[in-house]
XYZ file of C-alpha atoms in Angstrom:
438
model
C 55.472 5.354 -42.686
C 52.286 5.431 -44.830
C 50.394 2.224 -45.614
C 51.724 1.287 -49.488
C 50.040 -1.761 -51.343
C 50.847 -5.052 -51.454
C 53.329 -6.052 -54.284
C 51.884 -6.891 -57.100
C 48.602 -5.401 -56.489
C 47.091 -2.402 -57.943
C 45.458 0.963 -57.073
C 42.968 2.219 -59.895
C 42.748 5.839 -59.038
C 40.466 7.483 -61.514
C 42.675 7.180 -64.677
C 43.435 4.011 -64.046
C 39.851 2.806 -63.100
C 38.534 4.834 -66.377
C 41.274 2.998 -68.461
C 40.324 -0.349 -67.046
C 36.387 0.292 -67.549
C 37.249 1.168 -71.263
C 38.565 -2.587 -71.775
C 35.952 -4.242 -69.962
C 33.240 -2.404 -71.975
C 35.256 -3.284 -74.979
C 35.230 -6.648 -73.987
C 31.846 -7.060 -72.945
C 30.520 -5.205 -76.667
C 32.195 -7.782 -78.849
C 31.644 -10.976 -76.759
C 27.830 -9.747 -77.091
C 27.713 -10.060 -80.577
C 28.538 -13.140 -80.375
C 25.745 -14.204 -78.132
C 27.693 -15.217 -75.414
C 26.369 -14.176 -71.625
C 28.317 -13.463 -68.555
C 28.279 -15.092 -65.482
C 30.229 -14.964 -62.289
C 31.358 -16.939 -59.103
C 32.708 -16.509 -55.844
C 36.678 -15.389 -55.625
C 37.233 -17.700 -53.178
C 37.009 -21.697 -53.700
C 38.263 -24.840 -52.162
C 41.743 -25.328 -52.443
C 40.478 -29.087 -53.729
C 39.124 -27.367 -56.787
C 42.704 -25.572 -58.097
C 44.545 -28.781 -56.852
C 42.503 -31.852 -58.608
C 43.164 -29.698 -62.219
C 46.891 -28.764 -61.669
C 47.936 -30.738 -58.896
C 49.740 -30.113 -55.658
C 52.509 -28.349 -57.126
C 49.717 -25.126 -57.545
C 49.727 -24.411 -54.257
C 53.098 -22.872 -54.074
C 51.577 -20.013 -56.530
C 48.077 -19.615 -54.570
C 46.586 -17.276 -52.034
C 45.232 -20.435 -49.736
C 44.730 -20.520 -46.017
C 42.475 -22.164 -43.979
C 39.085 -20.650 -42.645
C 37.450 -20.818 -39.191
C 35.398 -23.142 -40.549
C 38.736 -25.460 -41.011
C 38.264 -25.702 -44.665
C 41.416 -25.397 -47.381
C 41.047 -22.390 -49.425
C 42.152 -20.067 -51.666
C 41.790 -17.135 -53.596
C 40.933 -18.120 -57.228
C 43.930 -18.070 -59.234
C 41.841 -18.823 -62.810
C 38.078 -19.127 -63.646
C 37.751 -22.377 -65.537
C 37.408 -24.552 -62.447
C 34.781 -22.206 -61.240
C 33.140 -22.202 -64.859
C 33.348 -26.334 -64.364
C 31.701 -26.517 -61.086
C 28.975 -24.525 -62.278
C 28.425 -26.181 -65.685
C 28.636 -29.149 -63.986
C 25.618 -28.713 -61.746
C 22.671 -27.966 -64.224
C 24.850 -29.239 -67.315
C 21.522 -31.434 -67.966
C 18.899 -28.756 -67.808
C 21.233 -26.319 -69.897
C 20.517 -25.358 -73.722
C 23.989 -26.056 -75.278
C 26.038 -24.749 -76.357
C 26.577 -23.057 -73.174
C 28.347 -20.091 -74.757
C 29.340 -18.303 -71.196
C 32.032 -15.527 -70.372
C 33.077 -13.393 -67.496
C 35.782 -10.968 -65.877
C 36.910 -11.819 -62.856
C 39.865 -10.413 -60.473
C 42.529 -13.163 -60.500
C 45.226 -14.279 -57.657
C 48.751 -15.546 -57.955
C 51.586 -15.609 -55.673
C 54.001 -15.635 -58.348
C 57.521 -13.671 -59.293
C 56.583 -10.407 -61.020
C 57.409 -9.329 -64.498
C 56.799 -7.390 -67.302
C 52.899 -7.907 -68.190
C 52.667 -10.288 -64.805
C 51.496 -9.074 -61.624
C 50.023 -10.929 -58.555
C 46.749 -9.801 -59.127
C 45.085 -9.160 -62.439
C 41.184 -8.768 -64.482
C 40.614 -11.613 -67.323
C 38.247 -12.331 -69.715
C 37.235 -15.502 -70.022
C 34.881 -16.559 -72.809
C 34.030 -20.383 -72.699
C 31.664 -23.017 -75.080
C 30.649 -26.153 -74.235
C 28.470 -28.823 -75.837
C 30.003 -28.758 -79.497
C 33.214 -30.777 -80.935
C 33.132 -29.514 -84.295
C 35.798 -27.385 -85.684
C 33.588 -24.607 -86.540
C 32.980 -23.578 -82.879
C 37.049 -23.508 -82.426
C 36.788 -20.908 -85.661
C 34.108 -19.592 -83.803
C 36.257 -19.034 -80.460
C 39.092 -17.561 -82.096
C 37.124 -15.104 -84.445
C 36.070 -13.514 -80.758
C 39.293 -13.010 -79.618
C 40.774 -11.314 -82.873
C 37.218 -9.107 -83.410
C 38.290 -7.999 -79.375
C 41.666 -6.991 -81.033
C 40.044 -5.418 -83.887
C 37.661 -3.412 -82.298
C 40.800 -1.463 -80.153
C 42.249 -0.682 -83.312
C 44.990 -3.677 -83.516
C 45.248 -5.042 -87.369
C 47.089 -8.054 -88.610
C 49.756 -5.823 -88.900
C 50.018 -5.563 -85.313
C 49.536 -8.766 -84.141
C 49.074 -12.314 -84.963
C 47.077 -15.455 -84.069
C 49.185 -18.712 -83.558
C 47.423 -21.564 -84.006
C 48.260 -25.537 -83.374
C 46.401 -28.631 -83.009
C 47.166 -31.088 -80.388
C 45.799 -33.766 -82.249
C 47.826 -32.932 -85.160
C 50.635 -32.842 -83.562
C 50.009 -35.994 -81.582
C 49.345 -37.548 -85.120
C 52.703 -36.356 -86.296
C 53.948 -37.984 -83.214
C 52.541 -41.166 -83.848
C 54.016 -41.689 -86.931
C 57.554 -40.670 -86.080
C 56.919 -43.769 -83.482
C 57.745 -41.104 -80.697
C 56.366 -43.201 -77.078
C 53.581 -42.256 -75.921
C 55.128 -42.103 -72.790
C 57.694 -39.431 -73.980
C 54.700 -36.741 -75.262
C 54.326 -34.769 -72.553
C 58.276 -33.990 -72.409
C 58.195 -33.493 -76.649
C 55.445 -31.087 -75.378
C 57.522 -28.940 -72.780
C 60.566 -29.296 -75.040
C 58.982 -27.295 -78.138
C 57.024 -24.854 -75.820
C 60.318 -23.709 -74.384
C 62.398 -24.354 -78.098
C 62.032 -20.410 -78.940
C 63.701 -19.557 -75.547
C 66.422 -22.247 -74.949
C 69.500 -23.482 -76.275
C 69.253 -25.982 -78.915
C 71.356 -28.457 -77.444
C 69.535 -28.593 -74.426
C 65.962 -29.420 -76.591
C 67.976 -31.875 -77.624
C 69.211 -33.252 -74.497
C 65.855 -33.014 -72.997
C 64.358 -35.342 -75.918
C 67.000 -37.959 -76.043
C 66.716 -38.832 -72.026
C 62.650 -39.050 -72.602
C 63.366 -41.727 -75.178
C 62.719 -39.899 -78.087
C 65.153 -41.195 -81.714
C 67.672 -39.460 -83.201
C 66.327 -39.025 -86.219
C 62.897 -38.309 -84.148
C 64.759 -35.590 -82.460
C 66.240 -34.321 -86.175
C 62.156 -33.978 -87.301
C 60.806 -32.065 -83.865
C 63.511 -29.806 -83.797
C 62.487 -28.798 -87.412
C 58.525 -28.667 -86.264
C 59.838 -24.775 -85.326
C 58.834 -22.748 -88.355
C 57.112 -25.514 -90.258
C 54.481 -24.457 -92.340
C 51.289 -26.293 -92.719
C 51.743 -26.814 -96.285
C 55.241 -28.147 -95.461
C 53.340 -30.644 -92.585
C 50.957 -31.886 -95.286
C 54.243 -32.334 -97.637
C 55.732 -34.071 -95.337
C 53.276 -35.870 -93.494
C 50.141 -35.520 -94.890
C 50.410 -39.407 -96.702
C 50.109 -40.789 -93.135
C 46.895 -42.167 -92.327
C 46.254 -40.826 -88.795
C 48.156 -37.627 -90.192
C 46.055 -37.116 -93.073
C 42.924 -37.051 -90.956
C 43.739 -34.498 -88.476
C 44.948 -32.485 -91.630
C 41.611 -32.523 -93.139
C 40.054 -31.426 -90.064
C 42.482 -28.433 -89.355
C 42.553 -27.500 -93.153
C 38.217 -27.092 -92.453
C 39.027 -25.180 -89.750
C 41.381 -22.955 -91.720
C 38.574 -22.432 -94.359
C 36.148 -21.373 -91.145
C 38.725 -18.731 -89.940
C 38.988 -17.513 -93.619
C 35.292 -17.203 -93.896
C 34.913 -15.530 -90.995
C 37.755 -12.678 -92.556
C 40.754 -13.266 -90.050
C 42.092 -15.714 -92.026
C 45.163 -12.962 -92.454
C 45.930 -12.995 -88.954
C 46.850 -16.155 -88.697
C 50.155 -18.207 -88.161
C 50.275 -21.736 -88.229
C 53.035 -22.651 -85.296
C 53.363 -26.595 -83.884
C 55.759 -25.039 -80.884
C 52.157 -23.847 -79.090
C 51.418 -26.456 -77.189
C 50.024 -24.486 -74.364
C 48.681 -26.487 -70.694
C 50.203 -30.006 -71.048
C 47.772 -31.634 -69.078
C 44.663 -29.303 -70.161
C 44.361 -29.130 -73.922
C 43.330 -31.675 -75.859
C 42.622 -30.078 -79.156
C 43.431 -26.731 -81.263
C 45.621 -24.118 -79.453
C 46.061 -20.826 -80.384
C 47.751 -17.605 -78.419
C 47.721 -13.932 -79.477
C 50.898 -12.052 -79.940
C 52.044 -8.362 -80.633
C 54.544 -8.600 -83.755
C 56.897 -6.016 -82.530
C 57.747 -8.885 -79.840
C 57.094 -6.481 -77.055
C 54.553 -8.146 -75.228
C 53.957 -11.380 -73.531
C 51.005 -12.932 -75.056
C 48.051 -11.159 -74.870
C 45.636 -14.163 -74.947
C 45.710 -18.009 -75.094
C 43.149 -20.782 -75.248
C 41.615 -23.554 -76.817
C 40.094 -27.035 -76.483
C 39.559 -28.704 -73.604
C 37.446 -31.581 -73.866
C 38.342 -33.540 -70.910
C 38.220 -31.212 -67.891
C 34.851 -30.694 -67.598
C 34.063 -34.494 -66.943
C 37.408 -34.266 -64.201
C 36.298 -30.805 -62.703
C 32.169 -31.173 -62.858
C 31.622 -34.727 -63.331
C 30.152 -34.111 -67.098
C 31.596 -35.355 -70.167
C 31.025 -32.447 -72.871
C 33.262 -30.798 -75.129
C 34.665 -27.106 -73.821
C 37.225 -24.668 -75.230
C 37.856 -21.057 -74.175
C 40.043 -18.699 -74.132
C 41.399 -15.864 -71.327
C 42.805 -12.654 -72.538
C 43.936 -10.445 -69.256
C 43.947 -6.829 -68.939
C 47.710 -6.004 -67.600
C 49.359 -6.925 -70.997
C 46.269 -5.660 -73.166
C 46.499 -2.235 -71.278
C 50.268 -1.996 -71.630
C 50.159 -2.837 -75.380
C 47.289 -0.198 -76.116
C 49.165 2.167 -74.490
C 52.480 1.559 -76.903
C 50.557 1.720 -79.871
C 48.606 5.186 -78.557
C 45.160 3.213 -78.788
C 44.237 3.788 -75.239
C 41.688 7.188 -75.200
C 42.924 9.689 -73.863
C 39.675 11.389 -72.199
C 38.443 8.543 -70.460
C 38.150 10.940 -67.484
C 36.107 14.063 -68.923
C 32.791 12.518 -67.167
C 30.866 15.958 -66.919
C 28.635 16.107 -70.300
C 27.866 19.641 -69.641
C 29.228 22.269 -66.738
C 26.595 24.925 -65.709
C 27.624 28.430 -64.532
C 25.697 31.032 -63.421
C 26.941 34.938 -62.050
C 28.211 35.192 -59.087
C 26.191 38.407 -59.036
C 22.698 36.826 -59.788
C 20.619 36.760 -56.373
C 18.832 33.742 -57.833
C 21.745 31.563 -57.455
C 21.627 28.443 -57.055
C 17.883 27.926 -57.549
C 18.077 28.316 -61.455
C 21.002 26.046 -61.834
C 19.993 23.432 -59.774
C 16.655 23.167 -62.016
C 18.695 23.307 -64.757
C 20.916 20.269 -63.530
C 17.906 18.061 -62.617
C 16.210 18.196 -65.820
C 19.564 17.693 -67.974
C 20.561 14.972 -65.140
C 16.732 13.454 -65.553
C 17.645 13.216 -69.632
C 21.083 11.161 -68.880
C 23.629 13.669 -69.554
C 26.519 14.175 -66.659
C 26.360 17.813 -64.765
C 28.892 19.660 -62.490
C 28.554 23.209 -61.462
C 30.128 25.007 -58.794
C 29.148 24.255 -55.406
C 29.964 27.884 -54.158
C 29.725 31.392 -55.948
C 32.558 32.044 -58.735
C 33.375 34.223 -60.935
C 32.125 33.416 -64.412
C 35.353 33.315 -65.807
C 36.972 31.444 -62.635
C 34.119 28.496 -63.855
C 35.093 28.475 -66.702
C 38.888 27.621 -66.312
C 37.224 24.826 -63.756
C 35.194 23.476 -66.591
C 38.065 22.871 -68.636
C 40.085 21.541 -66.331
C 37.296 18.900 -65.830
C 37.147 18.405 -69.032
C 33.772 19.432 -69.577
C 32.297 19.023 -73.138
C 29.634 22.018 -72.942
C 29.561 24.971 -70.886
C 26.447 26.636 -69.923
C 26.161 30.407 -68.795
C 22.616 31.005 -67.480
C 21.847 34.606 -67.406
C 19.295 37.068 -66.986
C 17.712 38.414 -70.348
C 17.663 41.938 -69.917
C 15.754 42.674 -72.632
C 12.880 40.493 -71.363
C 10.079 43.130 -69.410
C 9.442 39.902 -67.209
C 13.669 38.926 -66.764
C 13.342 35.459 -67.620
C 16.641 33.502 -68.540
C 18.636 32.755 -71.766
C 21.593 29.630 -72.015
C 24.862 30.470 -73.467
C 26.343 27.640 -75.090
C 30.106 27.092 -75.563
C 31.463 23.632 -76.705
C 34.586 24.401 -77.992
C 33.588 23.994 -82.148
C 30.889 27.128 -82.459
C 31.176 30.018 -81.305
C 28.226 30.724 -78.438
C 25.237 29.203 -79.101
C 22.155 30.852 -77.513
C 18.812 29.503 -76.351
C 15.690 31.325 -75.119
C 14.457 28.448 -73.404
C 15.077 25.345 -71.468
C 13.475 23.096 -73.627
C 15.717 24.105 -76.530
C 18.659 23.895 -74.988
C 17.823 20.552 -73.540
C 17.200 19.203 -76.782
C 20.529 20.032 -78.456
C 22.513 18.634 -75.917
C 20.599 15.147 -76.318
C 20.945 15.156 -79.830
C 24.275 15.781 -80.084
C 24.889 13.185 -77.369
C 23.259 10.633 -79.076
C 25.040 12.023 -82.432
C 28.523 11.436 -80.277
């Protein structure tokens, strides 16, 4: 039997690769313009690292062994501890805010589904050093100009956004326990995909009122108009509203205030965030979500022994990929690399001497060349052209009615009919500028 690939791992034959590359440049163009700068790490870490930010219970979904140098580790199954470490050691010699991202290959030994696979590319984009709500608007507005920039509007998908301290406000002053948070947590980030009854159950055992109960199980669909309504007279309520109602403004400012949804049920890591939440979604409910992220104020002093405020986000590529494909946004020549194919007659005695010239000075200029690499029949070069998907086709031939036979360039592109030029020069020049004009 032939070797196959593991499960849950990929091959990126050409297509593939060529769709991949078109993300990450995507990725990297936007981020950019937003002066962030990547950064990477190694893709494998201690096992320590993954275990002092999830806990013991992570191993079950890791890559780990142990090395001949009898150390735990394992293959990196996210990039924020990474990220930590690093910040960590120069935090003090760093200009903040660090404004950082990266796209590294990812590892879990997890049960596959749609949009999850074992191993997958993610961008992470990460800013530390600032605890003002404008850097969260900030943060977001990178995320949905990413989605913009493939060609996804707010009619295709949404932003939902929460605030941890909100909702631990709102919390607070339905005298909820402390103690019982984390499980009013899990409770509404399952309450869109399990039965009522057992939210309920699931609230009453963690100590949680009935009429405590009656108000979370409504917190799915409430509007932040109807939180302020409601809520807003509350002291330690009315504070955390001000400060998400500024960072509505931001997001409005920053035009994506349309793509927003304000939703209490995203609660996302219940040990990790500590501030405003927000995950991505595709509103034909295809998809699983395409990105999540937020504040994270704490882990950086638990991961890399500095206390400074952090949020990010990570958006991966196997659900991004599968979504541009459904909505026809993913190119479809990602693959026609050759710029310009040269062909020359089979019949010319000069061959290949001319085109090879030809292909080092278009080559030295930056454009992409094929040509044969054995004699052809003209018109046997040009059906290989276009199956390469060639965007100019050259025929250099002899000009018989030169006394000294020097050569002329045929030009065929597909939108003239043949263009002709005397001279290498001339033709060199017309294929730059209507490169650079592509």
């Amino acid at each position: 039997m032939p070797p196959k690939s593991l499960p849950g791992f990929r091959d990126f034959y050409p297509e593939q690769f060529a769709e991949r590359e078109f993300i990450f440049k995507t990725w990297r163009r936007v981020v950019r313009r937003y002066a962030f700068v990547e950064y990477d790490a190694p893709p494998l870490e201690t096992l320590e690292l993954y275990t002092s930010k999830s806990g013991e219970e992570i191993v079950t979904q890791l890559y780990n062994f142990v090395d001949k140098g009898e150390r735990a580790v394992a293959m990196r199954p996210e990039m924020t501890p990474s990220f930590a470490r690093m910040v960590g050691a120069k935090a003090q010699s760093m200009r903040k805010p660090i404004r950082w991202f990266s796209i590294p290959q990812l590892f879990r030994y997890e049960r596959m589904q749609k949009g999850r696979l074992r191993e997958h590319f993610q961008l992470n984009v990460d800013l530390v050093g600032e605890s003002e709500a404008l850097a969260d608007a900030e943060l977001l507005s990178v995320a949905l100009e990413i989605m913009r920039e493939f060609g996804l509007s707010a009619e295709d998908i949404c932003a939902r956004v929460s605030d941890r301290r909100l909702l631990n406000a709102m919390l607070n002053h339905l005298a909820v326990p402390e103690a019982a948070w984390a499980s009013v947590y899990a409770v509404l980030d399952k309450i869109e995909r399990q039965p009522k009854d057992v939210s309920r159950e699931r609230l009453s055992a963690a100590g949680v009122s009935e009429s405590s109960v009656d108000a979370i199980m409504g917190f799915s669909g409430l509007a932040f108009s109807d939180v302020v309504a409601q809520y807003g007279d509350s002291q330690l309520v009315g504070e955390q509203v001000r400060e998400f109602t500024a960072y509505l403004d931001s997001l409005a400012a920053l035009g994506i205030g349309e793509f927003i949804r304000f939703d209490l049920t995203i609660v996302r890591g219940l040990a990790y965030y500590t501030g405003i939440v927000f995950e991505l979604f595709d509103l034909h409910g295809e998809f699983r979500a395409i990105c999540g992220g937020g504040r994270y104020d704490k882990l950086l002093s638990t991961l890399g022994g500095v206390d400074l405020p952090a949020l990010g986000f990570g958006m991966g590529d196997v659900v991004l990929g599968e979504l541009l494909r459904a909505r026809e946004l993913m190119p479809q020549d990602l693959n026609n690399v050759a710029d310009v194919w040269l062909a020359q007659p089979d019949s010319d005695d000069s061959y290949p001497a001319i085109t090879l010239k030809l292909a080092t000075r278009l080559r030295s200029r930056g454009l992409a060349v094929e040509y044969p690499l054995r004699r052809q029949r003209v018109d046997k070069q040009f059906d290989a052209a276009r199956k390469a998907g060639a965007r100019n086709f050259v025929l250099i031939e002899r000009d018989s009615t030169s006394p000294d036979a020097q050569y002329r360039f045929r030009l065929r592109d597909g939108s003239h009919s043949d263009l002709q030029f005397a001279s290498v020069d001339a033709l060199t020049e017309h294929l730059i500028m209507k490169q650079d004009n592509s």
